[in-house]
Amino acid sequence: MIRWRDPRVPPAAAAAAGAAAFAAALLTESPALVTGAVAGGIAALVAAASLLIASVKQAATHRPTAMGARWMGGGAIIWTAGVALRPFTESFVDSFADMFMLLGTVITASGALVAADRRFPARAALRQLTDAYLCTASLFLIGWMVALRHVYAETADAAVFTLVMLPPLVGLLVTFAVIPSVLTSRSSSWLLSLAGVGVLATMTVAGMSAAVARLMDAEPQLWGVMLAPVAFLLLAAVPWGPRVKQASRPAVGHAVAIVPLALVAVAAGTLLVHQAGGRTGAPVTGVVVVGVSVVLLLLVRLFVVSAANVRLRSLVKLSERQLKELAESTGDVVFTCDYEGVVREIGAGVEVTYGYGPQELVGGSIFDYIHPEDVPGIQVAMRAMNLAEDNAAPGACLIACRVRAADGTWRPTESVATRHAGGEDLMLVTTRDVSDEEALRNQVAHLTFHDGVTGLPNRAYFEERTREVLSGRTASPGTANVAVIFLDLDGFTSVNDSVGHASGDYLLGQAARRLRGAVRADDTLARWGGDEFAVLVETGGDAQIAVDLAERLVRAVSQEPFRVADRDVALTASVGVAFTEDDVSAGDLMRNADVAMARSKELGGRRVEVFAAQMHADVIRRLELAADLQRALIEQQFAIEYQPVVDLATSRVTAVEALVRWWRGSVFVPPEQFLGAAEDTGLIVPLSEWILREACREVAAWRASSWDIGLSLNLSARQIMAPRFVETVEEALTESGLPASVLTLEVIEEMLVEDAEETIKRLSELRALGVRLAIDDFGTGYASLAFLRQLPVDMIKIDPSFVSGLGKDDTLTLLTRTIVRLGHDLGLIVVAEGIERPEQLELLKQMGCTRGQGFLVARPMAARGVDSLMRTSLTV
């Protein structure tokens, strides 16, 4: 029963009465109310404890969950306080109990929002509050029509009715304000916020039930009293259950916004039905105000929605126009067609790209303009899109085909077809003309497999073609024999050096045309690289076909000079041929042809060499020798022997020539077997530098013992062209203390011919240091006498081939005599090499040759032998 304080009773008396009633309250209230209060308080405290513990554990992992649980736990505690105060019937206590319960409801709702992790702009928050009010007012009007008007009639006091019904209605308003945010939440704590909404709903229903019971002065229903405890217990269990991932829950979306309008419609319908029933009576002012506010807010919401709809329509039209302008500006053709290929609509860009007017194509079939070979594939793709099980999916299809333009040409195109979003059974197709890209791809492919200078296939193409032919031969053994021919232009390097690389490229183009004219139509001719060409020949079992072709290639190159830079350039070719065998791969076959070509070049060029297994073995030996040379240089396996140079008249030793020796373990390696490899690999440079430093140090030590003796050293071409050659000689002389005039450096005539200008420049720098120069193997015919004028030479050494013929060959004897006289006339020292017989020595003395060396005079000896010779005698 509702008890209100009598205004005639003083406040102190009322407080005393309330205190007196505090002790007897539990005895006077109904069992249902007491049971509900106790159960609700215990359940709320359990929920509060569970939520607060969960908030502590979740603080580090998920902040929204922790904060939401903390707020909802606080709301449960405050609501429990209100439930504890509810059994007391004094009016001021009733007011405090309702305030506590209402505050607990608001805080619980705030916790549900925090757990949902939703943030809104002010406009969205205002819209949700408006919708919540519409929902609350609509349910109130429905409840008024069904039952509340009878309750109001029995109460007959508007203030009492309003005061009692206000807390549950505020709770209902708060619940409706929270529901949209929770249902559209994407947070992992969605279940916790949803449980909070459930608690709000049950608290509201329980509050409404209790309010009606209080107004009707009746016992509260047990089901209404027990709703809140059950909801709080469920809320206590939620934090300890599994966390729901975003993708595992249904997406409610914005469909929740329909709920307020539906409720308003129900409320309005109920009012209309009531009015149509013809019932009369004095209208209740509060109810009229609520009804009018619902209608006005509904009109405002409809106006806002209509304005937003107009704005959205304008934005859609603007987007469509911008999309069409964008598509046309990119050069793409955009059109729609059905799954039979009939064009429904097409953009104006088709006239610019393909020359057709849009009206010509609308209503026609796209297959009339697609290349017949491409039509079946496109039809299959379109049927697959049309028969897809999930027609709501935005399936897309990529199509590449050729389209006929208005001028009759076929244009390569790339298209993207998607289902039309308008709901019709149509496809939206975007087509791009890729003619320029296709031409660029073809150009790139051509450049990838062709040489830019000669226009021939390049090395990559030749290797791929060779593998292809050999794989076909492996699949059908015995069907055809295959040969590979390698060709190198002899002397091409001098062309680049003399007339420049541009003219060299022009010469390569001429050579390519000659070679193309010499090969058969089904042979593969390619530029291998540099001045090398390769030919793949299918001989059909006749090996002579490949040999004859190789000889034709040699004649094609050398039959007449090439015209380059207004001058004639005569070139020859070195050619190697290799035939396939059953166990030879494509890589080995090309390697064998390259080895045979290198062998042809070693033998002087302008010839054809057929690969033999021995050639490859020689290459392997040279590689192994080069590796052993490098190891020997590191491990100091080399030694120096000195061959005396004597005065032929007195037999007195005037100098020694330093000669390198290599002992590979206990095996002696002759110089002619490793000096060539050292020259080819460049190891001759560090080796010669070591010889120079050691020999200078040794001879300087002998000269310190009062022995007037000179030193001769042979120079290699690589050594002379080394970047710091002159500085190296100067450093060796400085370190050893050997006078520069004592050192004689020998060069062969061939070195004066190759790169003569640079060689003479380097030798002149040596001559400026005071070092003496000698021409070794003089008379072999490489150098002209003009070099003796350009280069200040001190000595010439007669080649052993002339000395060996003395007394046997009159021509060689005459040539030797001429060289000796020439040297005397030029004021040069003449040294004869290779003296092995006494008659040779006597003839040289008669000719006036002053110095000589050879096995008859003195054999090469180690430094110990030279020391012994110095201690015993200075003559041999």
XYZ file of C-alpha atoms in Angstrom, residues 451-788:
338
model
C 70.468 -8.844 -80.992
C 70.048 -5.114 -81.450
C 73.167 -4.672 -83.624
C 72.765 -7.450 -86.188
C 69.063 -8.252 -85.896
C 69.945 -11.937 -85.467
C 68.669 -14.135 -82.639
C 70.795 -13.693 -79.537
C 72.507 -16.115 -77.208
C 69.413 -16.729 -75.058
C 67.360 -17.690 -78.104
C 70.131 -19.908 -79.482
C 70.512 -21.786 -76.202
C 66.752 -22.305 -75.915
C 66.510 -23.439 -79.543
C 69.400 -25.885 -79.085
C 67.766 -27.406 -76.016
C 64.470 -27.683 -77.891
C 66.049 -29.451 -80.882
C 68.027 -31.836 -78.686
C 64.982 -32.658 -76.558
C 63.092 -33.529 -79.749
C 65.998 -35.714 -80.809
C 65.939 -37.427 -77.401
C 62.241 -38.111 -77.792
C 62.903 -39.670 -81.232
C 66.500 -40.928 -81.179
C 68.194 -41.448 -84.462
C 65.875 -39.136 -86.406
C 68.451 -36.391 -87.001
C 72.015 -35.476 -86.130
C 72.696 -32.003 -84.806
C 75.816 -29.878 -85.088
C 76.741 -26.516 -83.577
C 79.166 -24.181 -85.360
C 80.963 -21.348 -83.584
C 82.636 -18.585 -85.610
C 84.978 -15.825 -84.385
C 86.140 -12.856 -86.474
C 89.960 -12.731 -86.413
C 91.379 -9.270 -85.817
C 88.054 -7.624 -84.988
C 89.476 -6.047 -81.817
C 91.851 -3.925 -83.861
C 88.870 -2.637 -85.870
C 87.217 -1.250 -82.727
C 90.506 0.260 -81.611
C 91.216 1.905 -84.964
C 87.844 3.123 -86.266
C 85.682 3.045 -83.092
C 82.924 0.883 -81.737
C 80.194 2.415 -83.899
C 82.061 1.407 -87.044
C 82.740 -1.961 -85.427
C 78.994 -2.481 -84.958
C 78.469 -1.544 -88.608
C 81.027 -4.178 -89.623
C 79.233 -6.762 -87.476
C 76.021 -5.976 -89.343
C 77.780 -6.592 -92.668
C 79.249 -9.854 -91.379
C 75.807 -10.974 -90.187
C 74.331 -10.387 -93.637
C 77.110 -12.408 -95.282
C 76.675 -15.261 -92.838
C 72.904 -15.216 -93.263
C 73.405 -15.624 -96.989
C 75.685 -18.631 -96.431
C 73.437 -20.696 -94.121
C 70.410 -22.709 -95.163
C 66.853 -21.531 -94.555
C 66.205 -24.027 -91.741
C 69.526 -23.379 -89.959
C 69.545 -21.152 -86.858
C 72.106 -18.341 -87.072
C 72.645 -16.227 -83.935
C 75.061 -13.705 -82.560
C 76.680 -15.361 -79.563
C 78.328 -12.211 -78.257
C 81.123 -9.796 -79.151
C 82.484 -10.866 -82.552
C 81.302 -14.472 -82.200
C 78.437 -16.114 -84.101
C 76.792 -19.517 -83.687
C 74.899 -21.755 -86.111
C 72.636 -24.688 -85.224
C 72.557 -27.254 -88.042
C 70.376 -30.331 -88.372
C 72.517 -32.543 -90.578
C 70.137 -35.436 -91.110
C 72.931 -37.903 -90.411
C 75.446 -36.421 -92.870
C 78.270 -34.789 -90.922
C 79.805 -33.393 -94.068
C 76.893 -30.950 -94.363
C 78.048 -29.146 -91.212
C 81.719 -29.151 -92.289
C 80.841 -27.784 -95.741
C 78.703 -25.075 -94.131
C 81.562 -24.134 -91.809
C 83.937 -23.754 -94.765
C 81.353 -21.606 -96.588
C 81.194 -19.359 -93.530
C 84.984 -18.917 -93.576
C 84.908 -18.011 -97.279
C 81.949 -15.646 -96.745
C 83.951 -13.653 -94.221
C 87.319 -13.612 -95.982
C 86.324 -13.554 -99.665
C 86.443 -9.763 -99.851
C 87.241 -6.884 -97.484
C 84.605 -5.086 -95.466
C 84.049 -1.407 -96.203
C 84.114 0.537 -92.923
C 84.772 4.256 -92.341
C 85.886 4.806 -95.959
C 88.482 2.100 -95.723
C 88.734 -1.584 -96.559
C 89.123 -3.976 -93.639
C 90.142 -7.550 -94.362
C 89.082 -10.119 -91.779
C 89.263 -13.881 -91.494
C 87.314 -16.302 -89.352
C 88.157 -19.080 -86.921
C 85.469 -21.765 -86.948
C 84.795 -24.703 -84.639
C 82.327 -27.521 -85.235
C 80.902 -29.936 -82.665
C 78.527 -32.855 -83.298
C 76.002 -34.154 -80.825
C 76.229 -37.539 -79.234
C 73.733 -39.560 -77.222
C 75.087 -38.460 -73.865
C 75.921 -34.843 -74.757
C 73.677 -32.111 -73.377
C 72.921 -28.836 -75.119
C 75.320 -26.951 -72.857
C 78.136 -29.438 -73.500
C 77.515 -29.331 -77.254
C 77.863 -25.536 -77.351
C 80.911 -25.708 -75.100
C 82.555 -28.232 -77.420
C 81.997 -25.976 -80.432
C 83.502 -23.063 -78.499
C 86.570 -25.181 -77.602
C 87.036 -26.194 -81.243
C 86.809 -22.531 -82.290
C 89.445 -21.575 -79.705
C 91.685 -24.327 -81.076
C 91.232 -22.946 -84.576
C 92.197 -19.481 -83.352
C 95.316 -20.847 -81.607
C 96.421 -22.409 -84.885
C 96.359 -19.065 -86.665
C 92.718 -18.717 -87.701
C 91.052 -18.879 -91.098
C 90.416 -22.564 -90.680
C 87.790 -25.056 -89.501
C 88.419 -27.332 -86.544
C 86.152 -30.223 -85.594
C 85.892 -30.912 -81.895
C 87.705 -33.910 -80.494
C 87.741 -35.129 -76.913
C 91.438 -34.288 -76.709
C 90.637 -30.576 -77.116
C 88.454 -30.554 -74.042
C 91.105 -32.435 -72.105
C 93.640 -29.769 -73.112
C 91.304 -27.046 -71.878
C 90.859 -28.855 -68.570
C 94.626 -29.230 -68.245
C 95.125 -25.532 -68.890
C 92.550 -24.682 -66.233
C 94.187 -27.022 -63.744
C 97.578 -25.597 -64.645
C 96.331 -22.067 -64.032
C 95.025 -23.100 -60.595
C 98.337 -24.807 -59.792
C 100.223 -21.702 -60.923
C 98.264 -19.514 -58.543
C 98.870 -21.956 -55.694
C 102.595 -22.176 -56.578
C 102.887 -18.390 -56.493
C 101.344 -18.306 -53.009
C 103.467 -21.203 -51.735
C 106.685 -19.860 -53.413
C 107.345 -22.965 -55.480
C 109.289 -20.971 -58.102
C 113.062 -20.537 -58.281
C 115.438 -18.476 -60.412
C 118.354 -19.801 -62.487
C 120.913 -17.545 -64.133
C 122.467 -18.141 -67.567
C 125.775 -16.279 -68.006
C 126.303 -13.901 -70.919
C 130.040 -13.893 -71.857
C 132.422 -11.808 -73.900
C 133.239 -14.126 -76.833
C 136.763 -12.752 -77.185
C 137.806 -13.175 -73.525
C 135.205 -15.714 -72.206
C 134.616 -13.303 -69.350
C 131.115 -13.250 -67.801
C 129.597 -9.796 -68.323
C 126.002 -10.433 -67.246
C 123.461 -13.075 -66.295
C 119.969 -13.626 -67.684
C 117.389 -14.523 -65.010
C 115.233 -17.544 -65.950
C 112.294 -18.805 -63.880
C 111.984 -22.485 -62.893
C 109.016 -24.317 -61.376
C 109.260 -27.416 -59.239
C 105.755 -28.776 -58.646
C 106.645 -30.918 -55.704
C 109.501 -33.053 -56.990
C 108.456 -32.682 -60.648
C 110.164 -30.102 -62.856
C 107.747 -28.221 -65.144
C 109.435 -26.828 -68.287
C 108.887 -23.076 -68.826
C 107.263 -23.606 -72.210
C 104.479 -25.546 -70.473
C 103.453 -22.899 -67.959
C 104.587 -19.473 -69.206
C 101.831 -19.387 -71.835
C 99.186 -20.225 -69.238
C 100.617 -17.604 -66.886
C 100.400 -15.028 -69.681
C 96.791 -15.968 -70.511
C 95.592 -15.826 -66.894
C 97.506 -12.664 -65.993
C 99.553 -14.448 -63.322
C 102.647 -13.521 -65.329
C 102.447 -10.010 -63.818
C 102.935 -10.958 -60.133
C 105.339 -13.734 -61.165
C 107.512 -11.357 -63.215
C 107.452 -8.795 -60.409
C 108.738 -11.440 -57.991
C 111.491 -12.452 -60.435
C 112.503 -8.802 -60.903
C 112.800 -8.119 -57.155
C 114.651 -11.381 -56.372
C 117.088 -11.080 -59.294
C 117.849 -7.402 -58.540
C 118.531 -8.263 -54.897
C 120.816 -11.191 -55.844
C 122.827 -9.289 -58.491
C 123.161 -6.291 -56.169
C 124.679 -8.628 -53.560
C 127.177 -9.983 -56.121
C 128.135 -6.499 -57.193
C 128.737 -5.622 -53.551
C 131.417 -8.348 -53.655
C 133.331 -6.314 -56.291
C 132.042 -8.396 -59.219
C 131.101 -6.151 -62.157
C 128.146 -8.032 -63.606
C 124.878 -7.030 -65.290
C 121.320 -8.449 -65.190
C 119.010 -9.258 -68.096
C 115.268 -9.967 -67.744
C 112.595 -10.850 -70.290
C 109.398 -8.792 -70.288
C 105.931 -10.095 -71.204
C 103.235 -8.093 -72.977
C 100.923 -8.167 -69.920
C 103.752 -7.028 -67.673
C 104.506 -3.985 -69.823
C 100.818 -3.010 -69.935
C 100.332 -3.405 -66.169
C 99.167 -0.097 -64.590
C 102.241 0.396 -62.326
C 104.891 -1.329 -64.423
C 107.402 1.522 -64.559
C 106.916 2.281 -60.838
C 107.457 -1.411 -60.031
C 110.838 -1.436 -61.833
C 111.891 1.761 -60.080
C 110.883 0.379 -56.657
C 112.801 -2.879 -57.282
C 115.962 -0.935 -58.166
C 115.578 1.325 -55.133
C 114.967 -1.521 -52.693
C 117.916 -3.609 -53.943
C 120.325 -0.721 -54.522
C 121.102 -1.990 -58.036
C 122.105 0.796 -60.481
C 119.585 1.258 -63.281
C 122.332 1.043 -65.959
C 123.116 -2.519 -64.858
C 119.590 -3.763 -65.612
C 118.739 -4.757 -69.196
C 115.080 -5.486 -70.027
C 114.400 -7.589 -73.108
C 111.305 -7.485 -75.327
C 110.539 -9.611 -78.365
C 109.834 -8.027 -81.733
C 106.228 -9.179 -81.772
C 105.446 -6.976 -78.744
C 106.628 -3.921 -80.703
C 104.010 -4.610 -83.382
C 100.952 -5.140 -81.149
C 99.896 -1.835 -79.597
C 103.225 -0.349 -80.704
C 102.473 3.213 -79.600
C 101.721 2.333 -75.966
C 104.558 -0.206 -75.773
C 107.146 2.277 -77.075
C 105.834 4.883 -74.614
C 106.308 2.529 -71.642
C 109.774 1.427 -72.806
C 110.819 5.035 -73.300
C 109.842 5.764 -69.681
C 112.068 2.865 -68.609
C 114.883 4.201 -70.745
C 114.494 7.540 -68.971
C 115.175 5.773 -65.651
C 118.561 4.669 -67.028
C 117.519 1.065 -67.680
C 118.997 -0.489 -70.839
C 116.730 -2.093 -73.444
C 117.284 -5.070 -75.710
C 115.303 -6.618 -78.583
C 115.157 -10.361 -78.047
C 114.862 -12.892 -80.917
C 115.861 -10.168 -83.365
C 115.516 -11.087 -87.037
C 112.338 -13.143 -86.856
C 110.676 -10.590 -89.146
C 108.014 -8.973 -86.927
C 109.610 -5.562 -86.405
C 110.884 -3.240 -89.082
C 114.116 -1.322 -88.789
C 112.050 1.825 -88.163
C 111.526 0.698 -84.559
C 115.266 0.930 -83.969
